[in-house]
Amino acid sequence: MKKNILLMTKQLSLFMSLNTAFNDEGFFVVNTTDGEKCTDLLNKDVASLIWDMNSETWTETLKIIKFVRNNFTIPIMILADESNIKNEEKLFQLNIDDFIIIPIHDREIVMIITQRIWTYNTLHRIVSKKGSNEEEINFNELPIKLTNYSLQHNDKTLGLTPKEYKLLMYLASHPNQVISREQLLQSAWGYDISGTSRIIDIHISHIRDKIEKDPGNPQIIKTIRGFGYLFSTDYRIYE
């Protein structure tokens, strides 16, 4: 398992406290104060990226996070000192894994990142163990092929992130049942975070964009107002 955690921050105190916490769990924190250098450092056996929003401009943050997600299959955590739902939404649209409001206990960050790394590694092992002819799975009448954190149908890559994959798998394993946002949060994140409802809704919207014929009128993942979501088996995937 890769043991390097890349931290982009200009706050020495944040680096020192996180480095101590991660060291206790056998990880080593590589710190940079220059966002542009992240792309070079990520090629050096980095298991996860932690990005301090206070240490870079918004424009530069979006540019680099987009590059990282498109080129590296690793957990991405954003640290911010306040909640901004518009910024959070844009970042989740780039498929970050977590948006964390600080201050937060260092141990919580370590636990979250450790769980993310485990998820990414587990999904990678699932794909690696299967031969190309064995990678087909079925959600009732929805045939798909799993390939490197993506779903394929009719030779088209649907491209789910690991978090979207976990949400879809959880919903599909409970067909025609109403699943609350809290249940989905627990299945994909494993802990409680602020802004729960909005984060789940954003991820479900992304999944719908990829599997629904008409995302604006979903037939596979249906919204049950006031309760949550339902994975319906009475559907036809888009052609």
Short mmCIF file of N, CA and C in Angstrom, two decimals, residues 12-157:
data_model
loop_
_atom_site.label_atom_id
_atom_site.label_comp_id
_atom_site.label_asym_id
_atom_site.label_seq_id
_atom_site.Cartn_x
_atom_site.Cartn_y
_atom_site.Cartn_z
N LEU A 12 2.00 26.00 8.34
CA LEU A 12 2.97 25.10 8.96
C LEU A 12 2.35 24.30 10.09
N SER A 13 1.50 24.95 10.88
CA SER A 13 0.88 24.25 12.02
C SER A 13 -0.01 23.10 11.55
N LEU A 14 -0.70 23.31 10.43
CA LEU A 14 -1.56 22.25 9.88
C LEU A 14 -0.72 21.08 9.41
N PHE A 15 0.36 21.38 8.71
CA PHE A 15 1.26 20.31 8.26
C PHE A 15 1.82 19.52 9.43
N MET A 16 2.29 20.21 10.45
CA MET A 16 2.93 19.53 11.57
C MET A 16 1.94 18.64 12.32
N SER A 17 0.74 19.14 12.54
CA SER A 17 -0.23 18.34 13.29
C SER A 17 -0.70 17.13 12.48
N LEU A 18 -0.94 17.33 11.18
CA LEU A 18 -1.37 16.20 10.34
C LEU A 18 -0.24 15.20 10.15
N ASN A 19 0.97 15.69 10.01
CA ASN A 19 2.10 14.78 9.84
C ASN A 19 2.25 13.88 11.05
N THR A 20 2.10 14.44 12.24
CA THR A 20 2.19 13.64 13.47
C THR A 20 1.08 12.59 13.52
N ALA A 21 -0.15 13.02 13.20
CA ALA A 21 -1.29 12.10 13.24
C ALA A 21 -1.15 10.98 12.23
N PHE A 22 -0.71 11.31 11.02
CA PHE A 22 -0.54 10.28 9.98
C PHE A 22 0.65 9.38 10.27
N ASN A 23 1.71 9.95 10.83
CA ASN A 23 2.88 9.13 11.21
C ASN A 23 2.49 8.04 12.19
N ASP A 24 1.58 8.35 13.10
CA ASP A 24 1.14 7.37 14.08
C ASP A 24 0.47 6.17 13.43
N GLU A 25 -0.04 6.35 12.21
CA GLU A 25 -0.71 5.26 11.49
C GLU A 25 0.15 4.71 10.37
N GLY A 26 1.41 5.08 10.35
CA GLY A 26 2.33 4.54 9.36
C GLY A 26 2.37 5.27 8.05
N PHE A 27 1.78 6.46 7.98
CA PHE A 27 1.80 7.26 6.76
C PHE A 27 2.81 8.39 6.91
N PHE A 28 3.24 8.93 5.76
CA PHE A 28 4.15 10.06 5.74
C PHE A 28 3.53 11.18 4.93
N VAL A 29 3.50 12.38 5.47
CA VAL A 29 2.89 13.52 4.79
C VAL A 29 3.95 14.29 4.01
N VAL A 30 3.74 14.39 2.71
CA VAL A 30 4.59 15.20 1.84
C VAL A 30 3.90 16.54 1.67
N ASN A 31 4.55 17.62 2.09
CA ASN A 31 3.91 18.93 2.04
C ASN A 31 4.47 19.78 0.90
N THR A 32 3.58 20.50 0.23
CA THR A 32 3.98 21.50 -0.75
C THR A 32 3.17 22.76 -0.52
N THR A 33 3.80 23.90 -0.76
CA THR A 33 3.10 25.18 -0.64
C THR A 33 2.76 25.75 -2.01
N ASP A 34 3.09 25.00 -3.05
CA ASP A 34 2.85 25.44 -4.43
C ASP A 34 1.94 24.44 -5.12
N GLY A 35 0.73 24.87 -5.44
CA GLY A 35 -0.23 23.98 -6.07
C GLY A 35 0.26 23.38 -7.37
N GLU A 36 1.04 24.15 -8.13
CA GLU A 36 1.54 23.66 -9.41
C GLU A 36 2.46 22.46 -9.24
N LYS A 37 3.12 22.36 -8.09
CA LYS A 37 4.05 21.25 -7.87
C LYS A 37 3.33 19.94 -7.55
N CYS A 38 2.04 20.04 -7.26
CA CYS A 38 1.28 18.83 -6.94
C CYS A 38 1.34 17.80 -8.06
N THR A 39 1.24 18.28 -9.28
CA THR A 39 1.20 17.36 -10.41
C THR A 39 2.48 16.54 -10.52
N ASP A 40 3.62 17.14 -10.14
CA ASP A 40 4.89 16.40 -10.17
C ASP A 40 4.99 15.45 -8.98
N LEU A 41 4.59 15.92 -7.82
CA LEU A 41 4.69 15.10 -6.60
C LEU A 41 3.75 13.91 -6.63
N LEU A 42 2.61 14.03 -7.34
CA LEU A 42 1.64 12.93 -7.39
C LEU A 42 2.20 11.70 -8.10
N ASN A 43 3.24 11.86 -8.86
CA ASN A 43 3.84 10.72 -9.55
C ASN A 43 4.76 9.91 -8.65
N LYS A 44 4.88 10.31 -7.39
CA LYS A 44 5.81 9.66 -6.48
C LYS A 44 5.09 8.86 -5.41
N ASP A 45 4.33 7.88 -5.84
CA ASP A 45 3.67 6.93 -4.93
C ASP A 45 2.81 7.62 -3.87
N VAL A 46 1.97 8.53 -4.29
CA VAL A 46 1.07 9.24 -3.38
C VAL A 46 -0.26 8.51 -3.29
N ALA A 47 -0.74 8.28 -2.06
CA ALA A 47 -1.97 7.54 -1.85
C ALA A 47 -3.20 8.43 -1.82
N SER A 48 -3.02 9.72 -1.49
CA SER A 48 -4.16 10.62 -1.38
C SER A 48 -3.69 12.07 -1.42
N LEU A 49 -4.59 12.97 -1.83
CA LEU A 49 -4.30 14.39 -1.86
C LEU A 49 -5.22 15.12 -0.87
N ILE A 50 -4.62 15.95 -0.01
CA ILE A 50 -5.37 16.83 0.88
C ILE A 50 -5.06 18.26 0.46
N TRP A 51 -6.10 19.03 0.13
CA TRP A 51 -5.92 20.36 -0.43
C TRP A 51 -6.51 21.41 0.50
N ASP A 52 -5.67 22.32 0.95
CA ASP A 52 -6.09 23.40 1.84
C ASP A 52 -6.57 24.58 1.00
N MET A 53 -7.88 24.89 1.07
CA MET A 53 -8.46 25.96 0.27
C MET A 53 -7.88 27.33 0.64
N ASN A 54 -7.33 27.47 1.83
CA ASN A 54 -6.77 28.75 2.26
C ASN A 54 -5.41 29.04 1.64
N SER A 55 -4.87 28.09 0.91
CA SER A 55 -3.50 28.22 0.44
C SER A 55 -3.36 28.41 -1.07
N GLU A 56 -4.49 28.57 -1.74
CA GLU A 56 -4.43 28.75 -3.20
C GLU A 56 -5.67 29.50 -3.66
N THR A 57 -5.59 30.15 -4.81
CA THR A 57 -6.75 30.87 -5.34
C THR A 57 -7.82 29.89 -5.78
N TRP A 58 -9.04 30.37 -5.87
CA TRP A 58 -10.16 29.52 -6.29
C TRP A 58 -9.96 29.01 -7.71
N THR A 59 -9.53 29.89 -8.60
CA THR A 59 -9.31 29.50 -10.00
C THR A 59 -8.25 28.43 -10.10
N GLU A 60 -7.16 28.61 -9.38
CA GLU A 60 -6.07 27.64 -9.42
C GLU A 60 -6.50 26.32 -8.79
N THR A 61 -7.29 26.41 -7.73
CA THR A 61 -7.80 25.20 -7.09
C THR A 61 -8.62 24.37 -8.06
N LEU A 62 -9.54 24.99 -8.75
CA LEU A 62 -10.37 24.27 -9.71
C LEU A 62 -9.53 23.64 -10.82
N LYS A 63 -8.58 24.39 -11.32
CA LYS A 63 -7.74 23.89 -12.41
C LYS A 63 -6.95 22.66 -12.00
N ILE A 64 -6.32 22.72 -10.84
CA ILE A 64 -5.46 21.62 -10.42
C ILE A 64 -6.28 20.41 -9.96
N ILE A 65 -7.37 20.65 -9.25
CA ILE A 65 -8.20 19.53 -8.82
C ILE A 65 -8.77 18.80 -10.02
N LYS A 66 -9.18 19.53 -11.04
CA LYS A 66 -9.69 18.90 -12.26
C LYS A 66 -8.61 18.05 -12.91
N PHE A 67 -7.39 18.56 -12.96
CA PHE A 67 -6.28 17.81 -13.56
C PHE A 67 -5.99 16.54 -12.76
N VAL A 68 -5.96 16.69 -11.44
CA VAL A 68 -5.66 15.53 -10.60
C VAL A 68 -6.71 14.44 -10.78
N ARG A 69 -7.99 14.82 -10.75
CA ARG A 69 -9.03 13.80 -10.87
C ARG A 69 -9.01 13.12 -12.24
N ASN A 70 -8.66 13.85 -13.28
CA ASN A 70 -8.63 13.27 -14.62
C ASN A 70 -7.42 12.38 -14.87
N ASN A 71 -6.41 12.52 -14.02
CA ASN A 71 -5.17 11.79 -14.28
C ASN A 71 -4.74 10.83 -13.17
N PHE A 72 -5.34 10.92 -12.00
CA PHE A 72 -4.93 10.06 -10.89
C PHE A 72 -6.15 9.50 -10.17
N THR A 73 -6.11 8.21 -9.89
CA THR A 73 -7.20 7.56 -9.18
C THR A 73 -6.86 7.46 -7.71
N ILE A 74 -7.03 8.59 -7.02
CA ILE A 74 -6.72 8.67 -5.60
C ILE A 74 -7.81 9.48 -4.89
N PRO A 75 -7.96 9.30 -3.58
CA PRO A 75 -8.90 10.13 -2.82
C PRO A 75 -8.44 11.59 -2.80
N ILE A 76 -9.40 12.50 -2.92
CA ILE A 76 -9.11 13.93 -2.85
C ILE A 76 -9.96 14.56 -1.75
N MET A 77 -9.31 15.15 -0.77
CA MET A 77 -10.01 15.83 0.33
C MET A 77 -9.71 17.32 0.27
N ILE A 78 -10.76 18.12 0.39
CA ILE A 78 -10.62 19.57 0.44
C ILE A 78 -10.84 20.04 1.87
N LEU A 79 -9.96 20.91 2.37
CA LEU A 79 -10.11 21.51 3.68
C LEU A 79 -10.46 22.99 3.51
N ALA A 80 -11.48 23.45 4.21
CA ALA A 80 -11.90 24.85 4.14
C ALA A 80 -12.30 25.32 5.52
N ASP A 81 -12.18 26.64 5.75
CA ASP A 81 -12.52 27.16 7.07
C ASP A 81 -13.97 27.59 7.19
N GLU A 82 -14.73 27.48 6.08
CA GLU A 82 -16.15 27.77 6.13
C GLU A 82 -16.87 27.07 5.00
N SER A 83 -18.16 26.87 5.17
CA SER A 83 -18.96 26.20 4.15
C SER A 83 -19.42 27.20 3.11
N ASN A 84 -19.31 26.80 1.85
CA ASN A 84 -19.81 27.60 0.73
C ASN A 84 -20.42 26.62 -0.25
N ILE A 85 -21.74 26.53 -0.26
CA ILE A 85 -22.40 25.46 -1.00
C ILE A 85 -22.12 25.53 -2.49
N LYS A 86 -21.97 26.75 -3.04
CA LYS A 86 -21.68 26.87 -4.47
C LYS A 86 -20.29 26.32 -4.79
N ASN A 87 -19.32 26.65 -3.94
CA ASN A 87 -17.98 26.12 -4.14
C ASN A 87 -17.95 24.61 -3.94
N GLU A 88 -18.65 24.13 -2.92
CA GLU A 88 -18.70 22.69 -2.66
C GLU A 88 -19.29 21.96 -3.87
N GLU A 89 -20.35 22.52 -4.43
CA GLU A 89 -21.00 21.86 -5.56
C GLU A 89 -20.06 21.78 -6.75
N LYS A 90 -19.32 22.85 -7.02
CA LYS A 90 -18.39 22.84 -8.15
C LYS A 90 -17.29 21.81 -7.93
N LEU A 91 -16.82 21.72 -6.69
CA LEU A 91 -15.76 20.75 -6.40
C LEU A 91 -16.27 19.32 -6.47
N PHE A 92 -17.48 19.06 -5.98
CA PHE A 92 -18.03 17.71 -6.08
C PHE A 92 -18.33 17.35 -7.53
N GLN A 93 -18.61 18.34 -8.36
CA GLN A 93 -18.80 18.08 -9.78
C GLN A 93 -17.49 17.64 -10.43
N LEU A 94 -16.38 18.01 -9.80
CA LEU A 94 -15.07 17.54 -10.26
C LEU A 94 -14.72 16.20 -9.63
N ASN A 95 -15.64 15.66 -8.83
CA ASN A 95 -15.51 14.33 -8.23
C ASN A 95 -14.45 14.25 -7.14
N ILE A 96 -14.42 15.29 -6.28
CA ILE A 96 -13.63 15.15 -5.06
C ILE A 96 -14.34 14.14 -4.17
N ASP A 97 -13.64 13.69 -3.13
CA ASP A 97 -14.24 12.72 -2.22
C ASP A 97 -14.85 13.37 -0.98
N ASP A 98 -14.17 14.40 -0.46
CA ASP A 98 -14.62 15.00 0.79
C ASP A 98 -14.36 16.51 0.79
N PHE A 99 -15.29 17.24 1.40
CA PHE A 99 -15.13 18.67 1.66
C PHE A 99 -15.30 18.84 3.17
N ILE A 100 -14.20 19.13 3.85
CA ILE A 100 -14.18 19.13 5.31
C ILE A 100 -13.98 20.55 5.84
N ILE A 101 -14.83 20.93 6.78
CA ILE A 101 -14.69 22.23 7.42
C ILE A 101 -13.73 22.10 8.60
N ILE A 102 -12.71 22.93 8.62
CA ILE A 102 -11.75 22.93 9.72
C ILE A 102 -11.98 24.15 10.61
N PRO A 103 -11.68 24.06 11.91
CA PRO A 103 -10.89 22.99 12.53
C PRO A 103 -11.68 21.70 12.73
N ILE A 104 -10.96 20.61 12.62
CA ILE A 104 -11.49 19.27 12.86
C ILE A 104 -10.35 18.47 13.49
N HIS A 105 -10.66 17.51 14.30
CA HIS A 105 -9.61 16.74 14.97
C HIS A 105 -8.76 16.01 13.92
N ASP A 106 -7.44 16.07 14.11
CA ASP A 106 -6.53 15.43 13.15
C ASP A 106 -6.83 13.96 12.96
N ARG A 107 -7.22 13.30 14.04
CA ARG A 107 -7.52 11.87 13.96
C ARG A 107 -8.70 11.59 13.03
N GLU A 108 -9.67 12.51 12.99
CA GLU A 108 -10.81 12.33 12.10
C GLU A 108 -10.36 12.37 10.65
N ILE A 109 -9.45 13.28 10.33
CA ILE A 109 -8.94 13.36 8.96
C ILE A 109 -8.20 12.08 8.60
N VAL A 110 -7.40 11.59 9.53
CA VAL A 110 -6.67 10.34 9.30
C VAL A 110 -7.64 9.18 9.06
N MET A 111 -8.68 9.08 9.88
CA MET A 111 -9.65 7.99 9.74
C MET A 111 -10.38 8.06 8.40
N ILE A 112 -10.76 9.27 8.00
CA ILE A 112 -11.47 9.44 6.73
C ILE A 112 -10.57 9.06 5.56
N ILE A 113 -9.34 9.58 5.55
CA ILE A 113 -8.42 9.30 4.45
C ILE A 113 -8.08 7.81 4.40
N THR A 114 -7.87 7.20 5.56
CA THR A 114 -7.56 5.77 5.60
C THR A 114 -8.69 4.95 5.00
N GLN A 115 -9.93 5.33 5.33
CA GLN A 115 -11.08 4.62 4.77
C GLN A 115 -11.18 4.82 3.27
N ARG A 116 -10.88 6.04 2.81
CA ARG A 116 -10.93 6.31 1.36
C ARG A 116 -9.90 5.46 0.62
N ILE A 117 -8.69 5.41 1.16
CA ILE A 117 -7.63 4.62 0.53
C ILE A 117 -8.03 3.15 0.47
N TRP A 118 -8.61 2.65 1.56
CA TRP A 118 -9.07 1.26 1.58
C TRP A 118 -10.11 1.03 0.48
N THR A 119 -11.04 1.96 0.32
CA THR A 119 -12.08 1.81 -0.71
C THR A 119 -11.47 1.76 -2.10
N TYR A 120 -10.57 2.70 -2.41
CA TYR A 120 -9.94 2.73 -3.72
C TYR A 120 -9.15 1.46 -3.98
N ASN A 121 -8.38 1.02 -2.98
CA ASN A 121 -7.58 -0.19 -3.14
C ASN A 121 -8.44 -1.44 -3.30
N THR A 122 -9.56 -1.50 -2.55
CA THR A 122 -10.46 -2.64 -2.65
C THR A 122 -11.09 -2.72 -4.03
N LEU A 123 -11.56 -1.60 -4.54
CA LEU A 123 -12.15 -1.60 -5.88
C LEU A 123 -11.11 -1.98 -6.93
N HIS A 124 -9.88 -1.52 -6.73
CA HIS A 124 -8.82 -1.87 -7.67
C HIS A 124 -8.54 -3.37 -7.65
N ARG A 125 -8.54 -3.97 -6.45
CA ARG A 125 -8.30 -5.40 -6.36
C ARG A 125 -9.42 -6.20 -6.99
N ILE A 126 -10.66 -5.72 -6.84
CA ILE A 126 -11.80 -6.42 -7.45
C ILE A 126 -11.64 -6.48 -8.95
N VAL A 127 -11.25 -5.34 -9.52
CA VAL A 127 -11.06 -5.29 -10.97
C VAL A 127 -9.88 -6.16 -11.39
N SER A 128 -8.78 -6.09 -10.62
CA SER A 128 -7.57 -6.82 -10.98
C SER A 128 -7.77 -8.33 -10.94
N LYS A 129 -8.59 -8.81 -9.99
CA LYS A 129 -8.79 -10.25 -9.84
C LYS A 129 -9.64 -10.84 -10.96
N LYS A 130 -10.45 -10.04 -11.58
CA LYS A 130 -11.38 -10.55 -12.57
C LYS A 130 -10.75 -10.51 -13.96
N GLY A 131 -11.02 -11.51 -14.76
CA GLY A 131 -10.61 -11.50 -16.15
C GLY A 131 -11.57 -10.62 -16.93
N SER A 132 -11.18 -10.26 -18.15
CA SER A 132 -12.01 -9.35 -18.94
C SER A 132 -13.37 -9.95 -19.25
N ASN A 133 -13.47 -11.29 -19.28
CA ASN A 133 -14.75 -11.93 -19.57
C ASN A 133 -15.60 -12.13 -18.33
N GLU A 134 -15.05 -11.81 -17.15
CA GLU A 134 -15.76 -12.04 -15.92
C GLU A 134 -16.20 -10.75 -15.25
N GLU A 135 -15.97 -9.61 -15.91
CA GLU A 135 -16.22 -8.34 -15.27
C GLU A 135 -17.64 -7.84 -15.45
N GLU A 136 -18.54 -8.70 -15.92
CA GLU A 136 -19.92 -8.27 -16.07
C GLU A 136 -20.70 -8.56 -14.79
N ILE A 137 -21.43 -7.55 -14.34
CA ILE A 137 -22.33 -7.72 -13.21
C ILE A 137 -23.70 -7.24 -13.63
N ASN A 138 -24.71 -7.64 -12.90
CA ASN A 138 -26.06 -7.28 -13.29
C ASN A 138 -26.85 -6.75 -12.12
N PHE A 139 -27.52 -5.62 -12.32
CA PHE A 139 -28.49 -5.11 -11.37
C PHE A 139 -29.85 -5.47 -11.95
N ASN A 140 -30.31 -6.68 -11.60
CA ASN A 140 -31.54 -7.19 -12.19
C ASN A 140 -31.41 -7.18 -13.71
N GLU A 141 -32.11 -6.27 -14.41
CA GLU A 141 -32.06 -6.26 -15.87
C GLU A 141 -31.07 -5.23 -16.42
N LEU A 142 -30.24 -4.69 -15.57
CA LEU A 142 -29.27 -3.69 -16.01
C LEU A 142 -27.88 -4.33 -16.10
N PRO A 143 -27.47 -4.76 -17.32
CA PRO A 143 -26.15 -5.38 -17.48
C PRO A 143 -25.07 -4.31 -17.65
N ILE A 144 -24.00 -4.42 -16.85
CA ILE A 144 -22.91 -3.48 -16.95
C ILE A 144 -21.59 -4.21 -16.75
N LYS A 145 -20.52 -3.58 -17.19
CA LYS A 145 -19.20 -4.14 -17.00
C LYS A 145 -18.37 -3.18 -16.16
N LEU A 146 -17.70 -3.74 -15.17
CA LEU A 146 -16.89 -2.95 -14.26
C LEU A 146 -15.45 -2.94 -14.75
N THR A 147 -14.92 -1.75 -15.00
CA THR A 147 -13.55 -1.63 -15.47
C THR A 147 -12.90 -0.38 -14.89
N ASN A 148 -11.98 -0.56 -13.96
CA ASN A 148 -11.24 0.56 -13.39
C ASN A 148 -12.12 1.71 -12.93
N TYR A 149 -12.98 1.41 -11.98
CA TYR A 149 -13.84 2.42 -11.35
C TYR A 149 -14.86 3.01 -12.32
N SER A 150 -15.15 2.32 -13.41
CA SER A 150 -16.15 2.82 -14.35
C SER A 150 -17.13 1.71 -14.67
N LEU A 151 -18.26 2.09 -15.19
CA LEU A 151 -19.26 1.13 -15.64
C LEU A 151 -19.40 1.23 -17.15
N GLN A 152 -19.56 0.09 -17.78
CA GLN A 152 -19.73 0.07 -19.22
C GLN A 152 -21.04 -0.61 -19.59
N HIS A 153 -21.70 -0.05 -20.58
CA HIS A 153 -22.93 -0.65 -21.09
C HIS A 153 -23.00 -0.40 -22.58
N ASN A 154 -23.24 -1.48 -23.35
CA ASN A 154 -23.27 -1.38 -24.80
C ASN A 154 -22.00 -0.72 -25.34
N ASP A 155 -20.86 -1.12 -24.76
CA ASP A 155 -19.55 -0.63 -25.17
C ASP A 155 -19.36 0.86 -24.92
N LYS A 156 -20.20 1.45 -24.09
CA LYS A 156 -20.05 2.86 -23.73
C LYS A 156 -19.60 2.95 -22.27
N THR A 157 -18.57 3.75 -22.01
CA THR A 157 -18.09 3.94 -20.65
C THR A 157 -18.96 4.95 -19.93
#
